[in-house]
XYZ file of N, CA and C in Angstrom:
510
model
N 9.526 2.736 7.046
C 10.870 2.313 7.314
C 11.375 1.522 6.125
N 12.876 1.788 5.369
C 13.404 1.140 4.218
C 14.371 0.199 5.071
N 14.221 -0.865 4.589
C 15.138 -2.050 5.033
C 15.699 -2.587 3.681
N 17.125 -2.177 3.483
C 17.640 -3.362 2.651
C 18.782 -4.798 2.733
N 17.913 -5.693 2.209
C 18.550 -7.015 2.770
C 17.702 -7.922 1.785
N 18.301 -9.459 1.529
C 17.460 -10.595 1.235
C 17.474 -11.246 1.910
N 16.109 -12.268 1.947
C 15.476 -12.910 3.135
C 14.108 -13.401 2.270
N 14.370 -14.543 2.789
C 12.738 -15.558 2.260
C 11.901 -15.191 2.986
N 10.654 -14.806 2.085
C 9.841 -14.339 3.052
C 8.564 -15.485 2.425
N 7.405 -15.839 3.043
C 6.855 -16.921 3.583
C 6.386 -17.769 1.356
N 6.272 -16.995 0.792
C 5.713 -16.785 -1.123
C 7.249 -17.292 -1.170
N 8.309 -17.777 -0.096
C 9.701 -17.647 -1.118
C 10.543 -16.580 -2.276
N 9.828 -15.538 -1.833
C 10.489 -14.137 -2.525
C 11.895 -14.088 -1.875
N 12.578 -13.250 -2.697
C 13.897 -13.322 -2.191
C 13.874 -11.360 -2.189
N 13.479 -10.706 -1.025
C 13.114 -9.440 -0.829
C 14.459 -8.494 -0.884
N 14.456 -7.654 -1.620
C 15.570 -6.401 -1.473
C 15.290 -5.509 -0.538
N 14.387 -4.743 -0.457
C 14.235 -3.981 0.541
C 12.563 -3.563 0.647
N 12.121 -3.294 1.380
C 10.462 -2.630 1.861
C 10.478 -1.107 1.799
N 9.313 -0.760 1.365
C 8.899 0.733 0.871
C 7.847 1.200 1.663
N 7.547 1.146 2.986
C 6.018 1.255 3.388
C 5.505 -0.247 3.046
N 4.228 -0.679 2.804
C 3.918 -1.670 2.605
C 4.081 -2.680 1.351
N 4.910 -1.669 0.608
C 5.501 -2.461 -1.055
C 6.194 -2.994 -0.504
N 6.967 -3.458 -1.160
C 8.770 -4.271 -1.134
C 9.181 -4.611 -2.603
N 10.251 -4.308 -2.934
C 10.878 -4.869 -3.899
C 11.634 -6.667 -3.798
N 11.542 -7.307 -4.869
C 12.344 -8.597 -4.669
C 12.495 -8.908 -5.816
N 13.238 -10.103 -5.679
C 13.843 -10.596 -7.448
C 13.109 -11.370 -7.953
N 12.948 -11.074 -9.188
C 11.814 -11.208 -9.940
C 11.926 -12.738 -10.373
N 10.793 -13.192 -10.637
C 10.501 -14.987 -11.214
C 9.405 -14.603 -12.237
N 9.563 -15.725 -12.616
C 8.543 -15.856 -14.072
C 6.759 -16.110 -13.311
N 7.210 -16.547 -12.184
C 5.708 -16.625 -11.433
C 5.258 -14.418 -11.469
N 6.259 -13.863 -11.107
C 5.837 -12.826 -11.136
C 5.210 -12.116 -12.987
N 5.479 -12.770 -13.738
C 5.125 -12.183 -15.293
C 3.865 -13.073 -15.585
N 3.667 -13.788 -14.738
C 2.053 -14.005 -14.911
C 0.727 -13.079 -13.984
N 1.731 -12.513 -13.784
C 0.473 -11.485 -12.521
C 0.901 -10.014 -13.452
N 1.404 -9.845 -13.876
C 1.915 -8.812 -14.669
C 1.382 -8.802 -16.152
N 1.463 -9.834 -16.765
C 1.547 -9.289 -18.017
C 0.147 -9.248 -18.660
N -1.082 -9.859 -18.395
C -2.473 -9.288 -18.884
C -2.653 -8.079 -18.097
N -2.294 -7.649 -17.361
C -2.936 -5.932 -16.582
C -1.665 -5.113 -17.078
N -1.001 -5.372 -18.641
C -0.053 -4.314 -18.270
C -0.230 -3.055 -18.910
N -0.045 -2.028 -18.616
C -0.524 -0.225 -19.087
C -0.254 -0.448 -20.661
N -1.294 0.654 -21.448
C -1.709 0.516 -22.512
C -0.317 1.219 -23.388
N 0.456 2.007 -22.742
C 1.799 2.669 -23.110
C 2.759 1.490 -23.256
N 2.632 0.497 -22.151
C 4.140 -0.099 -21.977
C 3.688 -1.331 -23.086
N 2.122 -1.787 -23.283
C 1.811 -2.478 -24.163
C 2.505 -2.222 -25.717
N 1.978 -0.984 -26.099
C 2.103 -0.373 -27.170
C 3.608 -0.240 -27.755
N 4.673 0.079 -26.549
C 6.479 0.079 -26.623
C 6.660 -1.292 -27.042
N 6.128 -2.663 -26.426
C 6.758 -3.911 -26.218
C 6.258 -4.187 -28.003
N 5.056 -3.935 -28.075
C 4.236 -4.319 -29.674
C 5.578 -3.447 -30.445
N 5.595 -2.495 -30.367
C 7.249 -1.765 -31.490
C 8.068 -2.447 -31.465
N 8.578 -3.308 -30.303
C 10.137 -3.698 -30.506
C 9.797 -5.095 -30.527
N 8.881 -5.599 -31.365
C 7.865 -7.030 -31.820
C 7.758 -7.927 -30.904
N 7.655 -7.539 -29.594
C 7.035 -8.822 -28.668
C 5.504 -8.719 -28.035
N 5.293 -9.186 -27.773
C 3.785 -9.504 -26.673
C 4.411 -9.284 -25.268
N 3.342 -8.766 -24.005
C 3.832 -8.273 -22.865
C 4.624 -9.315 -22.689
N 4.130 -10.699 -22.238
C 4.606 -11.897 -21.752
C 6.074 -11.574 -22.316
N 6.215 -11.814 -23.909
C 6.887 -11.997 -24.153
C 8.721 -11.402 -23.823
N 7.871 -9.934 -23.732
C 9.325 -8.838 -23.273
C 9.753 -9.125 -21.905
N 8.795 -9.476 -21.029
C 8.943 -9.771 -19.425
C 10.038 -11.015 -19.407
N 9.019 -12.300 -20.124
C 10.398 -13.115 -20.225
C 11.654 -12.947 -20.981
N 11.745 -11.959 -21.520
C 13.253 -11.556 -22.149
C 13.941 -10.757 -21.341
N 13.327 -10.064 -20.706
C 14.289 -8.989 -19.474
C 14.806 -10.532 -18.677
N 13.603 -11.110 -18.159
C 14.126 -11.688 -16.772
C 15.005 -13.018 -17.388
N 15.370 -13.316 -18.714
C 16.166 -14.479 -18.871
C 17.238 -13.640 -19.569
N 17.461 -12.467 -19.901
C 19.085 -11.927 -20.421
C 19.234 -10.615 -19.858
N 18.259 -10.543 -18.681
C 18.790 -8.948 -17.660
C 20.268 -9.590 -16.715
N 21.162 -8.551 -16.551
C 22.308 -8.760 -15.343
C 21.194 -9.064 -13.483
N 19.876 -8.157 -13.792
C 19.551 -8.357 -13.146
C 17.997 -7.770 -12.880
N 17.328 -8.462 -12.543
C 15.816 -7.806 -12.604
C 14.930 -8.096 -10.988
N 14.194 -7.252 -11.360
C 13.207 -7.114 -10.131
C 11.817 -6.609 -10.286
N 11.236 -7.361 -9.093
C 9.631 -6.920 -9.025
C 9.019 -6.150 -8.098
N 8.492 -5.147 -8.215
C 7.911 -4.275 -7.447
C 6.263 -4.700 -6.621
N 6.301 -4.936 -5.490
C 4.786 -5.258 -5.076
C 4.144 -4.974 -4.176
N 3.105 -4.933 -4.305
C 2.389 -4.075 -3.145
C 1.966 -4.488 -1.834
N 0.824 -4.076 -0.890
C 0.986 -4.246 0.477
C -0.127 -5.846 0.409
N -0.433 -6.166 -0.821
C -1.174 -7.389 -0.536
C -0.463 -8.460 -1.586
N 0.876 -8.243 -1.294
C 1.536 -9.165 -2.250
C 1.534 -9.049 -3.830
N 0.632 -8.293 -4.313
C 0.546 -8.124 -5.790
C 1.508 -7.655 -6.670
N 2.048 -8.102 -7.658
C 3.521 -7.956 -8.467
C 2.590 -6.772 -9.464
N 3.186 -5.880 -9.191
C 2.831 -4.605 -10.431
C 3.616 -4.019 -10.838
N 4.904 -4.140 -11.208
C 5.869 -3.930 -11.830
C 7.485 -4.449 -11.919
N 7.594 -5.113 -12.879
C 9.005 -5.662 -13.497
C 10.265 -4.680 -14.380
N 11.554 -4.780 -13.487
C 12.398 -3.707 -13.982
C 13.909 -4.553 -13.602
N 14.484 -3.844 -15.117
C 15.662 -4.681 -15.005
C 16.907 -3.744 -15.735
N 17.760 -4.649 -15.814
C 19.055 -4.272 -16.531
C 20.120 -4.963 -17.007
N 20.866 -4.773 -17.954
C 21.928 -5.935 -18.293
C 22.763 -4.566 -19.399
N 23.726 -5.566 -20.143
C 24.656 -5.097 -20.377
C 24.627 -4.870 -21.755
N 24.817 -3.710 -22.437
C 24.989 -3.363 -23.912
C 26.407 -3.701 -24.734
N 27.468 -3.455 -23.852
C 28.663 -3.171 -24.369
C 29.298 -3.176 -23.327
N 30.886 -3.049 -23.455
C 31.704 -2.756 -21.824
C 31.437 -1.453 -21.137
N 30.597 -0.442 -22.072
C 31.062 1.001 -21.280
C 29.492 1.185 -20.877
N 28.080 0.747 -21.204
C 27.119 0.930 -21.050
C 26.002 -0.255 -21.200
N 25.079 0.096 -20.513
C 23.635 -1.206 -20.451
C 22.701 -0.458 -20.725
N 21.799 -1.058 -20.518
C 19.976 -0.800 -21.152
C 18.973 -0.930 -19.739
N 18.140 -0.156 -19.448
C 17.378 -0.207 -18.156
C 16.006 -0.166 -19.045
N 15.082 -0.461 -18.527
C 13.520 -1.207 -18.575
C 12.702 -1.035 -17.411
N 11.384 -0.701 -17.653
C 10.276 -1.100 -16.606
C 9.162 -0.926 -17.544
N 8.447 -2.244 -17.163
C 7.043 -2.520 -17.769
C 6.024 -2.768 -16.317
N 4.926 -1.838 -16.142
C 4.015 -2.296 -14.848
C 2.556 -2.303 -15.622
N 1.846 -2.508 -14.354
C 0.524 -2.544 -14.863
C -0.178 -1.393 -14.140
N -1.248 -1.244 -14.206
C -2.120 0.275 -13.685
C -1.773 0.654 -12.263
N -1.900 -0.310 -11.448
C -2.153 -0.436 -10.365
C -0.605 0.309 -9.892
N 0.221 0.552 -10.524
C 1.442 1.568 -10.126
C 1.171 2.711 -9.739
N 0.500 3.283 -9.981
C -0.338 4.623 -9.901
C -1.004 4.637 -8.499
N -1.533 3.538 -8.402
C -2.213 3.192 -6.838
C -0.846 2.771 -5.544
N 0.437 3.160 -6.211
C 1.715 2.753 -4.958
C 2.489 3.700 -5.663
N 2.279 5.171 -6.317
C 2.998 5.947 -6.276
C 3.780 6.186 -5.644
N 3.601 6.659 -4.890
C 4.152 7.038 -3.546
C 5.609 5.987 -3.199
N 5.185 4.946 -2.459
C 6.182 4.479 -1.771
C 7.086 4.089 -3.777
N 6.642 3.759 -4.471
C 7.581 3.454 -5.191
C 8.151 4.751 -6.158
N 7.593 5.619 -6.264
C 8.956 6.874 -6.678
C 10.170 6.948 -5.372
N 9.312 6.936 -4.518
C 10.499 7.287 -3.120
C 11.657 6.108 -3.535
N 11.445 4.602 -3.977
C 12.597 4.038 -4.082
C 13.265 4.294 -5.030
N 12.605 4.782 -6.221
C 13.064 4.564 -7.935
C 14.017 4.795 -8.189
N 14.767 6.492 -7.285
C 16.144 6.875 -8.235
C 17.461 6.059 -7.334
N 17.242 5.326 -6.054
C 17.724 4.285 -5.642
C 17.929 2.981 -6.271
N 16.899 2.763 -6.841
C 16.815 1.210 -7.640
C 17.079 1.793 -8.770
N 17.352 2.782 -9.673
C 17.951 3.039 -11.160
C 19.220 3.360 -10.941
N 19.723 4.036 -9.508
C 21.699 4.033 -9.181
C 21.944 2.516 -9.283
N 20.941 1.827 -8.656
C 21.704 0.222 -8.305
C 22.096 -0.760 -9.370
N 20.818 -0.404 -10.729
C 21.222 -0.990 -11.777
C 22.143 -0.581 -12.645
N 21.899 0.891 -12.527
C 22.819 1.622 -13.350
C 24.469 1.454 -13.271
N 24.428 0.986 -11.633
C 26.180 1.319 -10.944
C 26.895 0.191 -11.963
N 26.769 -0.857 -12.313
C 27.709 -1.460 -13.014
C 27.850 -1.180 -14.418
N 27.363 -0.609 -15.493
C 27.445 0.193 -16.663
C 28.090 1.290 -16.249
N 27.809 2.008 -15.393
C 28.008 3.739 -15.701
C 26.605 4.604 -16.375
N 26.199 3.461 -17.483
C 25.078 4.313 -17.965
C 24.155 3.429 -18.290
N 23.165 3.653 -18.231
C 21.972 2.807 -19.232
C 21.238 3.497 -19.794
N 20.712 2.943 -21.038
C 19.496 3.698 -22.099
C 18.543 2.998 -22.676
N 17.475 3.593 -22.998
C 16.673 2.971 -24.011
C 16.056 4.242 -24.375
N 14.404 3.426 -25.143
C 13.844 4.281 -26.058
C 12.551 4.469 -25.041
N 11.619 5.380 -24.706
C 10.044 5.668 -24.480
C 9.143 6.476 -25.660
N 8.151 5.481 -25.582
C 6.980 6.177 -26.513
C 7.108 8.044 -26.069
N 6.819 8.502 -27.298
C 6.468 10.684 -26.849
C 5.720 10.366 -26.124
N 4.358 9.379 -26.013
C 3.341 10.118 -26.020
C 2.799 9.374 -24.324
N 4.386 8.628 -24.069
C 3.753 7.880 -22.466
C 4.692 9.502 -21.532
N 3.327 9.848 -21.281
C 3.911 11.000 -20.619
C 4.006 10.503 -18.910
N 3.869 9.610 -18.136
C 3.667 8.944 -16.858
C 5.463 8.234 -17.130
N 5.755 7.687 -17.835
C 6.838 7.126 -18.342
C 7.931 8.098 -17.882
N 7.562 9.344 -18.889
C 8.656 10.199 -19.187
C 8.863 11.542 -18.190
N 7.417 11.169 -17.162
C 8.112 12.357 -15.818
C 8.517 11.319 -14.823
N 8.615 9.657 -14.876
C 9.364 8.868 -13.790
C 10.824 8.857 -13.981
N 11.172 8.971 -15.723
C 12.242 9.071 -16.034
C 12.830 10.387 -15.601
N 12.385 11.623 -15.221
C 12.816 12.917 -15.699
C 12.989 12.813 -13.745
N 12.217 12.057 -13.063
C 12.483 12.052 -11.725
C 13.501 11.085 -11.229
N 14.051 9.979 -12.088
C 14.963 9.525 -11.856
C 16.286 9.969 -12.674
N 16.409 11.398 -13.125
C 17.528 12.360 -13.376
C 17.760 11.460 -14.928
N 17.092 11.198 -15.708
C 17.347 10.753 -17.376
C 17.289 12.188 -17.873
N 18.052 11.820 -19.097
C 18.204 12.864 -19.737
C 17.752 12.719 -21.386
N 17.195 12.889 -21.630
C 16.764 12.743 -23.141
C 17.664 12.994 -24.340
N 17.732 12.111 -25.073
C 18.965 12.126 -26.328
C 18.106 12.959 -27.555
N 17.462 12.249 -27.731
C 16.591 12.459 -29.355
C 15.516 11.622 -29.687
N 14.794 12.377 -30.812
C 13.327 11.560 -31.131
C 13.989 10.730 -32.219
N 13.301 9.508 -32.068
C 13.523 8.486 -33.229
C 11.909 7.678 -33.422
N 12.066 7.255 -35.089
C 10.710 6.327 -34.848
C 11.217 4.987 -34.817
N 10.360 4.173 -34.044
C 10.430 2.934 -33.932
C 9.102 2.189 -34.564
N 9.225 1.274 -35.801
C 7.543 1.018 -35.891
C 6.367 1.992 -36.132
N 7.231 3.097 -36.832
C 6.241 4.039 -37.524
C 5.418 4.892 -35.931
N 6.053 4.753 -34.741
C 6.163 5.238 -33.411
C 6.678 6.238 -33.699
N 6.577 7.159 -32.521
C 7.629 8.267 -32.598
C 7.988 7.784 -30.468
N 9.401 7.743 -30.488
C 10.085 7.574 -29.556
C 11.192 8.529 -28.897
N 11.795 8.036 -27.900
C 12.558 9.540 -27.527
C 13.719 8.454 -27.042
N 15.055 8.373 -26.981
C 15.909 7.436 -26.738
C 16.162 8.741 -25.463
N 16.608 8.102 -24.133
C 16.887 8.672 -23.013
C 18.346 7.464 -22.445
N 19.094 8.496 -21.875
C 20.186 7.732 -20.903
C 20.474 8.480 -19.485
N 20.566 7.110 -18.534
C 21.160 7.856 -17.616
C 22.145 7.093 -17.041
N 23.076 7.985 -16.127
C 24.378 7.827 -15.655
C 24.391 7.588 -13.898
N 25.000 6.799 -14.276
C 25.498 6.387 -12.854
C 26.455 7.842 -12.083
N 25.687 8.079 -10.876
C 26.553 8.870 -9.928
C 27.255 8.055 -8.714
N 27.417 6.859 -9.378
C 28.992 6.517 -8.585
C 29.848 5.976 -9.819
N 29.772 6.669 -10.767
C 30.930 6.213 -11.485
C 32.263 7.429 -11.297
């Protein structure tokens, strides 16, 4: 059953909605300490290109995102941070950095994803960034939340793929 609403729940999370035994809620810096030593060796490798340390990118989403969130599982565990904010007036930038254990809540969290990428997306119209070629887990979550791929670019002697997607309520 999906419930969306906020509501303190007993950790003081401020919950968006439940996935099966995940739930999404808004993200705190308490959550980028459970996150950022377990985080996937792909999303490691993206954050090292665009010169931060995990920690470091986590606290930059969650102190200049419009808005961010944490994904967690049925024993409370924060395994993934995703956000969004604003590029320009006509478009923003979308993000997600998790750790392994995403793979182990497949399930209930693709079922929310192309829900939670309309929600960030709806106030841009569009958001973009860049993914490593070679995070192929990355680039079929993207291809399931309807992104569309622009072009390869290198980043950091990387080879990257800049992707955007569009809001279908614009």
């Amino acid at each position: 059953m999906n419930h969306l609403y906020t509501a303190e729940a007993p950790d003081t999370d401020k919950i968006v909605s439940i996935h099966g035994d995940n739930k999404v809620v808004v993200a705190t810096q308490e959550h980028i300490e459970c996150i950022y030593p377990f985080m996937r060796k792909h999303d490691r490798l993206e954050v090292a290109c665009m010169g931060h340390t995990p920690k470091e990118a986590l606290e930059y989403g969650l102190k200049n995102d419009d808005i961010t969130f944490t994904a967690k599982d049925g024993d409370d565990v924060p395994y993934a941070m995703f956000g969004s904010g604003s590029l320009n007036e006509h478009s923003g930038y979308i993000w997600l950095l998790a750790t392994d254990a995403i793979a182990d809540n497949a399930y209930p969290f693709l079922k929310a994803s192309r829900k939670y990428v309309q929600i960030i997306a709806k106030p841009y119209g569009s958001v973009m960034n860049f993914v490593h070629a070679d995070n192929k887990k990355a680039i079929q979550w993207l291809r399931h939340c309807k992104a569309t791929f622009l072009r390869k670019v290198t980043i950091s002697s990387q080879p990257f793929i800049e992707f955007i997607i569009i809001s279908n309520h614009v």
